[in-house]
Short mmCIF file of C-alpha atoms in Angstrom, two decimals:
data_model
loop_
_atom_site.label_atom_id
_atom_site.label_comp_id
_atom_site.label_asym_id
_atom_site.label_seq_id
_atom_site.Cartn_x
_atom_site.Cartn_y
_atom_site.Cartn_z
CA UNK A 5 29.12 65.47 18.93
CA UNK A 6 25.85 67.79 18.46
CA UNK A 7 22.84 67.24 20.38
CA UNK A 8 20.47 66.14 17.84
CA UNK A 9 17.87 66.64 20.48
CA UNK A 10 16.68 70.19 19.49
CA UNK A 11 15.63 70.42 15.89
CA UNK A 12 17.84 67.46 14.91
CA UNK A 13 21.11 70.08 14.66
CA UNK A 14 20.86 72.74 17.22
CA UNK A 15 22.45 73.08 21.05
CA UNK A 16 20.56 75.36 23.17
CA UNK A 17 23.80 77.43 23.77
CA UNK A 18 24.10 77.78 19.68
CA UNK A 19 24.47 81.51 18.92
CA UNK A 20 21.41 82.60 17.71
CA UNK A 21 22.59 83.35 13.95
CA UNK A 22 23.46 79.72 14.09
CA UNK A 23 20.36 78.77 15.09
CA UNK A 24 18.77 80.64 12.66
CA UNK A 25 21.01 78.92 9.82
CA UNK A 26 19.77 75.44 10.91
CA UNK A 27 16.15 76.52 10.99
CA UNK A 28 16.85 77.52 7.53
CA UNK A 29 18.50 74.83 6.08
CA UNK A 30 15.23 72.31 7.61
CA UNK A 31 12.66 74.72 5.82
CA UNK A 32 14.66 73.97 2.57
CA UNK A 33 15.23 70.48 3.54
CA UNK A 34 18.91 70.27 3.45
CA UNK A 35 21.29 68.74 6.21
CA UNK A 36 24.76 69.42 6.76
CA UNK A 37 26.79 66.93 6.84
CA UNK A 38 28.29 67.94 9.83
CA UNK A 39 25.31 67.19 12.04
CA UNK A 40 25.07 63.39 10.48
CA UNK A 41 28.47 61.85 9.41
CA UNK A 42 28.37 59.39 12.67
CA UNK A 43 25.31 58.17 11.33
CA UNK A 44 25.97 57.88 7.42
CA UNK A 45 29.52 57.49 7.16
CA UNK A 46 30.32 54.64 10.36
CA UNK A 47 33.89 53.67 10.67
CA UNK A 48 32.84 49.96 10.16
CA UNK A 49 29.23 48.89 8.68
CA UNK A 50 26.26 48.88 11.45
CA UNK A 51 23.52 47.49 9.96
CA UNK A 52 20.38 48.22 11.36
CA UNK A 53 19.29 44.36 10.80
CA UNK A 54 20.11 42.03 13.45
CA UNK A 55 21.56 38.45 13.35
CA UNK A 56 18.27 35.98 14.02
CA UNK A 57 17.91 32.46 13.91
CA UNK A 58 14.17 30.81 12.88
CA UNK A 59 13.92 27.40 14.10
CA UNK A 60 12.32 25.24 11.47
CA UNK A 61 9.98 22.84 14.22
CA UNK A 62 8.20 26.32 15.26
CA UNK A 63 8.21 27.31 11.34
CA UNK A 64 6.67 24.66 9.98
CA UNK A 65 3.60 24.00 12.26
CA UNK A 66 2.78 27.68 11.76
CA UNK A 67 2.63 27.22 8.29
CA UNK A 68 0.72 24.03 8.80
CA UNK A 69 -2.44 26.14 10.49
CA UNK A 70 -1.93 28.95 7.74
CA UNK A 71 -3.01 26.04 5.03
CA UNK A 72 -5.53 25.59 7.19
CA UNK A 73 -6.92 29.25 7.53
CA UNK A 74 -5.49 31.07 4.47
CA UNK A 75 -6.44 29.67 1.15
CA UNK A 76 -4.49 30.09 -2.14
CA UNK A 77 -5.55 32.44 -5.09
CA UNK A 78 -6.38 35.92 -6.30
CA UNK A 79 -5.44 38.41 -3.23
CA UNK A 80 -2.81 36.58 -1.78
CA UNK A 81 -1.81 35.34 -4.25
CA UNK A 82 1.27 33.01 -2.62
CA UNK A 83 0.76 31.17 1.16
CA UNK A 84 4.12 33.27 1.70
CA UNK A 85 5.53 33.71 5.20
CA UNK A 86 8.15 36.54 5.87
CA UNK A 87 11.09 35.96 7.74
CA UNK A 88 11.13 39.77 9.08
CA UNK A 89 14.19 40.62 11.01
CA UNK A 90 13.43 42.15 14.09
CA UNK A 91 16.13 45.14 13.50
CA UNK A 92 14.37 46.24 10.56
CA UNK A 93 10.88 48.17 12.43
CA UNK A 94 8.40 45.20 11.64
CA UNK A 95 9.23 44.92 7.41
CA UNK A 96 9.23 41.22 6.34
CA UNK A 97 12.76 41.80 5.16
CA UNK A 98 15.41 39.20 6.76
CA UNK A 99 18.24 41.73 5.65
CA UNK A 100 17.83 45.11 4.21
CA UNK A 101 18.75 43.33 0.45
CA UNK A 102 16.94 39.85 1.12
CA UNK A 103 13.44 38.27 1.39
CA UNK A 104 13.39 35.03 2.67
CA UNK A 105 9.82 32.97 3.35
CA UNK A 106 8.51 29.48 4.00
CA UNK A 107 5.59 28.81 1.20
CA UNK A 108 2.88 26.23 1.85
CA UNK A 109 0.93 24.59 -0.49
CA UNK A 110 -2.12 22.35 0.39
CA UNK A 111 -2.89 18.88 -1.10
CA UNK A 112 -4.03 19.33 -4.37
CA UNK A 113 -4.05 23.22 -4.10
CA UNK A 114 -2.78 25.36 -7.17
CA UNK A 115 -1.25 28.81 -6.69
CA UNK A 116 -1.90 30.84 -9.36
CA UNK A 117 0.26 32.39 -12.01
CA UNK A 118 1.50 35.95 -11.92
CA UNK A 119 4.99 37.77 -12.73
CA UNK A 120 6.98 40.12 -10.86
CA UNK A 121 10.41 42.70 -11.95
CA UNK A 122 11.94 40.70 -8.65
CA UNK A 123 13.98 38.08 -9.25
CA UNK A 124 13.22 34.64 -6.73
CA UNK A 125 14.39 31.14 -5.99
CA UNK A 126 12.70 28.07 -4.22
CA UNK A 127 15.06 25.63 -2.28
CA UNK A 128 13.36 22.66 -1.06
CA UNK A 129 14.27 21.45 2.42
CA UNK A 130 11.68 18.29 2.45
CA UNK A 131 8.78 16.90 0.26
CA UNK A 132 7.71 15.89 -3.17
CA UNK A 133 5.07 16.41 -5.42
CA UNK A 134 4.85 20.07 -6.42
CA UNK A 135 5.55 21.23 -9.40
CA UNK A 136 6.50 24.97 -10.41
CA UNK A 137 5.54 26.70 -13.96
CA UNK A 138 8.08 28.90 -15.07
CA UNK A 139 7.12 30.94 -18.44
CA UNK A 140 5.03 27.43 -19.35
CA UNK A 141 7.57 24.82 -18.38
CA UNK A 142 6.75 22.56 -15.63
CA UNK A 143 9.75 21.95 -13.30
CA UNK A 144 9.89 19.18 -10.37
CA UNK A 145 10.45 20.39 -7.11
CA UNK A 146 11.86 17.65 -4.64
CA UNK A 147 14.15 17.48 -1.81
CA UNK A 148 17.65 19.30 -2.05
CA UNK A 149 16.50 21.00 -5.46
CA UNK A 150 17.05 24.69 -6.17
CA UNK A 151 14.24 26.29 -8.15
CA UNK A 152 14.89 29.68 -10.01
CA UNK A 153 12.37 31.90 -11.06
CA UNK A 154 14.44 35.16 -12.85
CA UNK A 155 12.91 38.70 -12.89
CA UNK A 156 9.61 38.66 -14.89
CA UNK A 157 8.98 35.00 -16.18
CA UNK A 158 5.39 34.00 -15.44
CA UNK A 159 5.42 31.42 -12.47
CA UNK A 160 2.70 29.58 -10.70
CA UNK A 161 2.75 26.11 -8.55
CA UNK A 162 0.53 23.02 -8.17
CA UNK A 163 0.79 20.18 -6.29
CA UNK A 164 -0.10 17.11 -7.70
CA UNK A 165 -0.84 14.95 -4.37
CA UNK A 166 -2.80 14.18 -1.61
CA UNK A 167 0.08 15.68 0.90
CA UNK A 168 1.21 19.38 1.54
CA UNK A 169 4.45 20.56 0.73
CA UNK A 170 6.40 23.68 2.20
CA UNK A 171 9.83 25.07 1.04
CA UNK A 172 11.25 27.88 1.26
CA UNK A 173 11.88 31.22 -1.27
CA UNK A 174 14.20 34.17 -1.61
CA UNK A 175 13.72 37.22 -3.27
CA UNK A 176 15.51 40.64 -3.73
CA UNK A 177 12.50 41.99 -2.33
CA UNK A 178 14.02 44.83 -0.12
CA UNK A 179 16.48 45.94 -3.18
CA UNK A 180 14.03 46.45 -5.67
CA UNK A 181 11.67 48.14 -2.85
CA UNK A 182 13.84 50.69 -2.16
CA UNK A 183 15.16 51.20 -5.54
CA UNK A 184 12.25 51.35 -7.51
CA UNK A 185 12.35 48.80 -9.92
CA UNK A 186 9.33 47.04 -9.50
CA UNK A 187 6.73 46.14 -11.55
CA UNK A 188 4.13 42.98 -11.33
CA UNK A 189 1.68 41.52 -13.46
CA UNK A 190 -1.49 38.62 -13.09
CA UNK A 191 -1.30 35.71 -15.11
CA UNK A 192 -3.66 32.75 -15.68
CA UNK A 193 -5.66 32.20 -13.00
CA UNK A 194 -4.52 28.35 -12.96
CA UNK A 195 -1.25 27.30 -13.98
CA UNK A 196 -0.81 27.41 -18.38
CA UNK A 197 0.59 23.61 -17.81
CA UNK A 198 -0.43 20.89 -15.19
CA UNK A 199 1.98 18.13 -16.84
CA UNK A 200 4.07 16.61 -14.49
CA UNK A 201 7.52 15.51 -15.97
CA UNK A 202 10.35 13.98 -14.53
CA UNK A 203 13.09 16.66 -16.05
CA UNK A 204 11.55 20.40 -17.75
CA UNK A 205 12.41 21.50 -20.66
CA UNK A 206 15.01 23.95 -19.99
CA UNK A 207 17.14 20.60 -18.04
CA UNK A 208 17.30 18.66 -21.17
CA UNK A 209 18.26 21.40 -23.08
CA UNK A 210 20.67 22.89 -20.50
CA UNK A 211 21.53 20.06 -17.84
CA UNK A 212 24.90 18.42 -19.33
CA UNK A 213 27.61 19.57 -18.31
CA UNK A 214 30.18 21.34 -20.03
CA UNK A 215 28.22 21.05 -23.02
CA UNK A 216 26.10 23.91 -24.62
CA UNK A 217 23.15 23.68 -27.51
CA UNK A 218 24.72 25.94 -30.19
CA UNK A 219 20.63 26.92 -30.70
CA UNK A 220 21.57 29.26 -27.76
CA UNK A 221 24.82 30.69 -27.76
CA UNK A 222 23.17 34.36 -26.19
CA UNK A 223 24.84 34.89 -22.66
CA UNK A 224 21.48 35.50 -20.69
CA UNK A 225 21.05 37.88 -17.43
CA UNK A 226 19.91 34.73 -15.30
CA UNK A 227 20.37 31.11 -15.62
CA UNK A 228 18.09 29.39 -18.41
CA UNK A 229 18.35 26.41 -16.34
CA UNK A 230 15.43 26.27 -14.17
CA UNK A 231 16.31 23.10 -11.61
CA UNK A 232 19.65 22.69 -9.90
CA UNK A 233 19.01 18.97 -8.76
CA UNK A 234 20.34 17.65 -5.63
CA UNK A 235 21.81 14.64 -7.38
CA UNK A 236 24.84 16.69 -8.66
CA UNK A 237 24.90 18.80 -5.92
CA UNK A 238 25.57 16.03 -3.39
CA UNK A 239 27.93 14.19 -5.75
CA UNK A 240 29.66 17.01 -6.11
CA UNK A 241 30.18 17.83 -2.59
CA UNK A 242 31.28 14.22 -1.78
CA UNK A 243 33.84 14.24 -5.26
CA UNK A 244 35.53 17.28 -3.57
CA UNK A 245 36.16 15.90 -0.10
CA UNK A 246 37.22 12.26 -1.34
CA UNK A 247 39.75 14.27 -3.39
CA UNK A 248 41.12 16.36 -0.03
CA UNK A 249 41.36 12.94 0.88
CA UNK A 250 43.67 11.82 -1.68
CA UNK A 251 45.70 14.88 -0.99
CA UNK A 252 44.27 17.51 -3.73
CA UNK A 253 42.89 21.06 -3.52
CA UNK A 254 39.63 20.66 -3.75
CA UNK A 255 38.08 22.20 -0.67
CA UNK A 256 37.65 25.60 -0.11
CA UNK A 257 39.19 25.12 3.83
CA UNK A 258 39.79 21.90 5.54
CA UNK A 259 36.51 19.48 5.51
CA UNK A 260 34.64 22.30 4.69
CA UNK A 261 32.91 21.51 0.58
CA UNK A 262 30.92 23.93 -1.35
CA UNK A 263 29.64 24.92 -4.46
CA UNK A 264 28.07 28.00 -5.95
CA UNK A 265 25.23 27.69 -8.47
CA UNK A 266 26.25 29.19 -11.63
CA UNK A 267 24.55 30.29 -14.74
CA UNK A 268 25.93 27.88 -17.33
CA UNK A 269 25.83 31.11 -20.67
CA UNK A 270 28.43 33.16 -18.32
CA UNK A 271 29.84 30.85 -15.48
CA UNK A 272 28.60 33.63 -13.22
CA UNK A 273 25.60 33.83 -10.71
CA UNK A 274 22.18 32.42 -11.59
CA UNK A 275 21.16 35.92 -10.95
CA UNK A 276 22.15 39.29 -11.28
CA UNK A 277 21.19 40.33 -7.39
CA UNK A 278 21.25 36.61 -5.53
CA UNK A 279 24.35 34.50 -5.21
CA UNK A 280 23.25 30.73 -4.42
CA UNK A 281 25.81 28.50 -2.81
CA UNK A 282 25.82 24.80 -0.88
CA UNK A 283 28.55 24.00 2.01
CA UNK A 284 28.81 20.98 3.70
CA UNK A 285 31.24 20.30 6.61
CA UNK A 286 33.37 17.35 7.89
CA UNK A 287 31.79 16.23 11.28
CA UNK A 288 33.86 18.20 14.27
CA UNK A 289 35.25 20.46 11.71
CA UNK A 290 34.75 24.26 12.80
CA UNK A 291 35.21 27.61 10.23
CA UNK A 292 37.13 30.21 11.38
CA UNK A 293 35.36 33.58 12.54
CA UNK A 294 34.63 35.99 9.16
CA UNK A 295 33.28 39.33 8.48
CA UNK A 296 31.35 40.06 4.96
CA UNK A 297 30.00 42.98 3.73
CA UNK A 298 26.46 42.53 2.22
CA UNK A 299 24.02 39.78 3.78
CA UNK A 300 23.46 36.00 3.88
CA UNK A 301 20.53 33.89 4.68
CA UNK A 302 21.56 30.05 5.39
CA UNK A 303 19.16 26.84 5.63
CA UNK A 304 20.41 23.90 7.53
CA UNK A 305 19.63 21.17 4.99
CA UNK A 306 20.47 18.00 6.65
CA UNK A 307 22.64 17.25 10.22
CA UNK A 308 23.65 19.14 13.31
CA UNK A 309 25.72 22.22 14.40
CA UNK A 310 26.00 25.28 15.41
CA UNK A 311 26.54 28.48 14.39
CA UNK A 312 27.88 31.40 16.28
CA UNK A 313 27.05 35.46 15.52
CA UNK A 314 28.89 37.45 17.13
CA UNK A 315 30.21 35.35 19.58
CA UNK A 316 27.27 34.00 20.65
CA UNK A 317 26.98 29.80 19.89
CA UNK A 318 23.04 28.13 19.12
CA UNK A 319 22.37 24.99 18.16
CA UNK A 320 21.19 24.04 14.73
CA UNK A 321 18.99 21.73 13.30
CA UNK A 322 17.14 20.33 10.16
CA UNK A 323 15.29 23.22 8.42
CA UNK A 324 16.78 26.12 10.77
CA UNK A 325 17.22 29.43 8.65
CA UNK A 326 19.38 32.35 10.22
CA UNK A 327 20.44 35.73 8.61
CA UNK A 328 24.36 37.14 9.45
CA UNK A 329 23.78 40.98 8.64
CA UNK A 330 26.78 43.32 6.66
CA UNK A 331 29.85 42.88 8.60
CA UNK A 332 28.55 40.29 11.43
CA UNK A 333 31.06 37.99 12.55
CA UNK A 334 29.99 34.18 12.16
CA UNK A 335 31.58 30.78 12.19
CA UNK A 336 30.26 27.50 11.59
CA UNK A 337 30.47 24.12 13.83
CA UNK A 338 29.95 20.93 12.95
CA UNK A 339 28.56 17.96 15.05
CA UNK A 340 27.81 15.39 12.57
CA UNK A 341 28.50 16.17 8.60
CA UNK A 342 26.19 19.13 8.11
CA UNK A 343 24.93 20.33 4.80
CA UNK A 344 23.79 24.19 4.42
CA UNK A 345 22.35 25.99 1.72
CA UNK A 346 23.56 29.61 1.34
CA UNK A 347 22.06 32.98 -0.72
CA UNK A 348 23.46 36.30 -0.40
CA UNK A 349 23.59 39.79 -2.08
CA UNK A 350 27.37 39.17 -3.30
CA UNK A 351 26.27 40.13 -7.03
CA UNK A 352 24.98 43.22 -6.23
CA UNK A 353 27.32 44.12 -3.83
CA UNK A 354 30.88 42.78 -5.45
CA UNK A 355 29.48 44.35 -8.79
CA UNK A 356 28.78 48.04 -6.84
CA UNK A 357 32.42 47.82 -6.10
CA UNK A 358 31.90 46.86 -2.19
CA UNK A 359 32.96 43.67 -1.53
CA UNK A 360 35.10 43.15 1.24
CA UNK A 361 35.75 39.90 3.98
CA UNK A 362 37.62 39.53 7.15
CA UNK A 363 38.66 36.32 8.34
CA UNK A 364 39.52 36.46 12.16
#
């Protein structure tokens, strides 16, 4: 292997017309592959990120004294913590796709509206009372709900109580950083609706299944349906394990449920860079070891476990978040029946042609 140590390429015993070859390819600012392939071209991925695992009852009162401390509105914008991952030099990335934060909003407080290329999601872990504004359409946020806010719709929250409310969102952040996609814009300084209804309008036009309004019959890029409500989420989780019961495939291994959020104009995801999914486990019931390219970010939504990375087992509870980087081996255990919400970069990376999995 070549010493990197001497400008990057070089060995002190290089012959000197060597040497003089490297100096010239850095003062035109090319690199030979030669000097570089262990580093770009690894026989297996080895992602920079690390596995991590935030544990919500440290989250949470930190976000607590940020309400206190950090108000809401033009500047910040969002009360927006970053998950950074400490493999990625101090970034508030949680993978090098994937932004993942817990958002706080005060009793009463309003966050106001603005809109962003990124596309971003709210899952709500705990709490009522908040409601999102998505392109003028007021959506409930409560407990077990997924949120969707696609790339560039308007967005702003308020919450319509005397209680604070935290949750948590995911962006594609890190992909459209490093790509150069991004553009952002300021809305209304307030939010353009403060109604609070039960179901938005994009639910009762979208929310039945099977069944589509023949007023919109144009695939779109991202779901129109702005709430995934935990109602059919659970029910279907509990339909599909009653039914490996009864002796039917319906599971996707052996007390292990899940569903992926789809967008109901293409059956596909509800967004062309983040893949949302819900598992829920049989109590005792452990996943075999697996390897994934591309990354995941998991919430524990309700019971206990464990996960292990790479061979290494912690103990999981309500509200816990943890990150399994490109290619990290992880399993799941179950102590009582544990629900987990998943989002990934599987779009992005299964469209690119990438995709692959190893179950150990």
């Amino acid at each position: 292997m070549v010493d990197k140590s001497h400008n990057n390429m070089t060995k002190q015993d290089d012959a000197p017309q060597l040497r003089q070859l490297y100096a010239d390819f850095e003062a035109e600012h090319l690199m030979p592959l030669w000097t570089q392939i262990d580093d770009i071209m690894p026989v297996v991925p080895s992602p920079k990120a690390v596995p991590y695992i935030w544990k919500w009852s440290r989250l949470f009162p930190l976000a607590e004294r940020s309400g206190e401390l950090v108000p809401v509105g033009r500047g910040g914008e969002r009360r927006a913590i970053g998950l950074a991952n400490p493999g990625l030099g101090g970034k508030a990335y949680v993978s090098p796709t994937l932004w993942a934060a817990i958002q706080y909003l005060g009793p009463r407080e309003t966050a106001p509206e603005h809109r962003h290329a990124q596309n971003a999601f709210r899952f709500v872990v705990e709490g009522e009372g908040v409601w999102t504004v998505v392109n003028g359409d007021p959506v409930r946020m409560s407990r077990g709900d997924l949120l969707l806010t696609p790339g560039w719709h308007f967005h702003g929250h308020h919450n319509d109580t005397d209680h604070p409310m935290a949750w948590i969102d995911g962006l594609d952040i890190p992909f459209s950083y490093h790509n150069d996609v991004g553009f952002f814009e300021f809305g209304s300084d307030r939010v353009t609706d403060y109604a609070t209804p039960r179901f938005s309008r994009g639910e009762r036009l979208w929310a039945h299944p099977g069944l589509r309004p023949l007023s919109q019959l144009q695939d779109t890029v991202s779901s129109p349906l702005g709430a995934y409500r935990w109602e059919f989420t659970d029910r279907a989780l509990t339909e599909q394990l009653l039914l490996e019961d009864e002796g039917q495939p319906a599971t996707v291994e052996l007390g292990h449920a899940a569903i992926r959020y789809v967008n109901p104009t293409t059956g596909g995801d509800v967004m062309p860079t983040i893949r949302c999914e819900f598992h829920r486990l049989r109590a005792n019931i452990v996943t075999p070891p697996r390897r994934e390219v591309g990354s995941s970010v998991f919430q524990v939504f309700e019971g206990a476990g464990s996960v292990v990375l790479n061979r290494k087992e912690t103990k999981l509870e309500k509200g816990d978040i943890f990150v399994v980087p490109s290619w990290v081996a992880w399993s799941l255990q179950a102590e009582t029946q544990f629900d987990l919400f998943r989002f990934s970069d599987a779009p992005v990376i299964e469209r690119l042609g990438f995709a692959r999995t190893l179950v150990e």
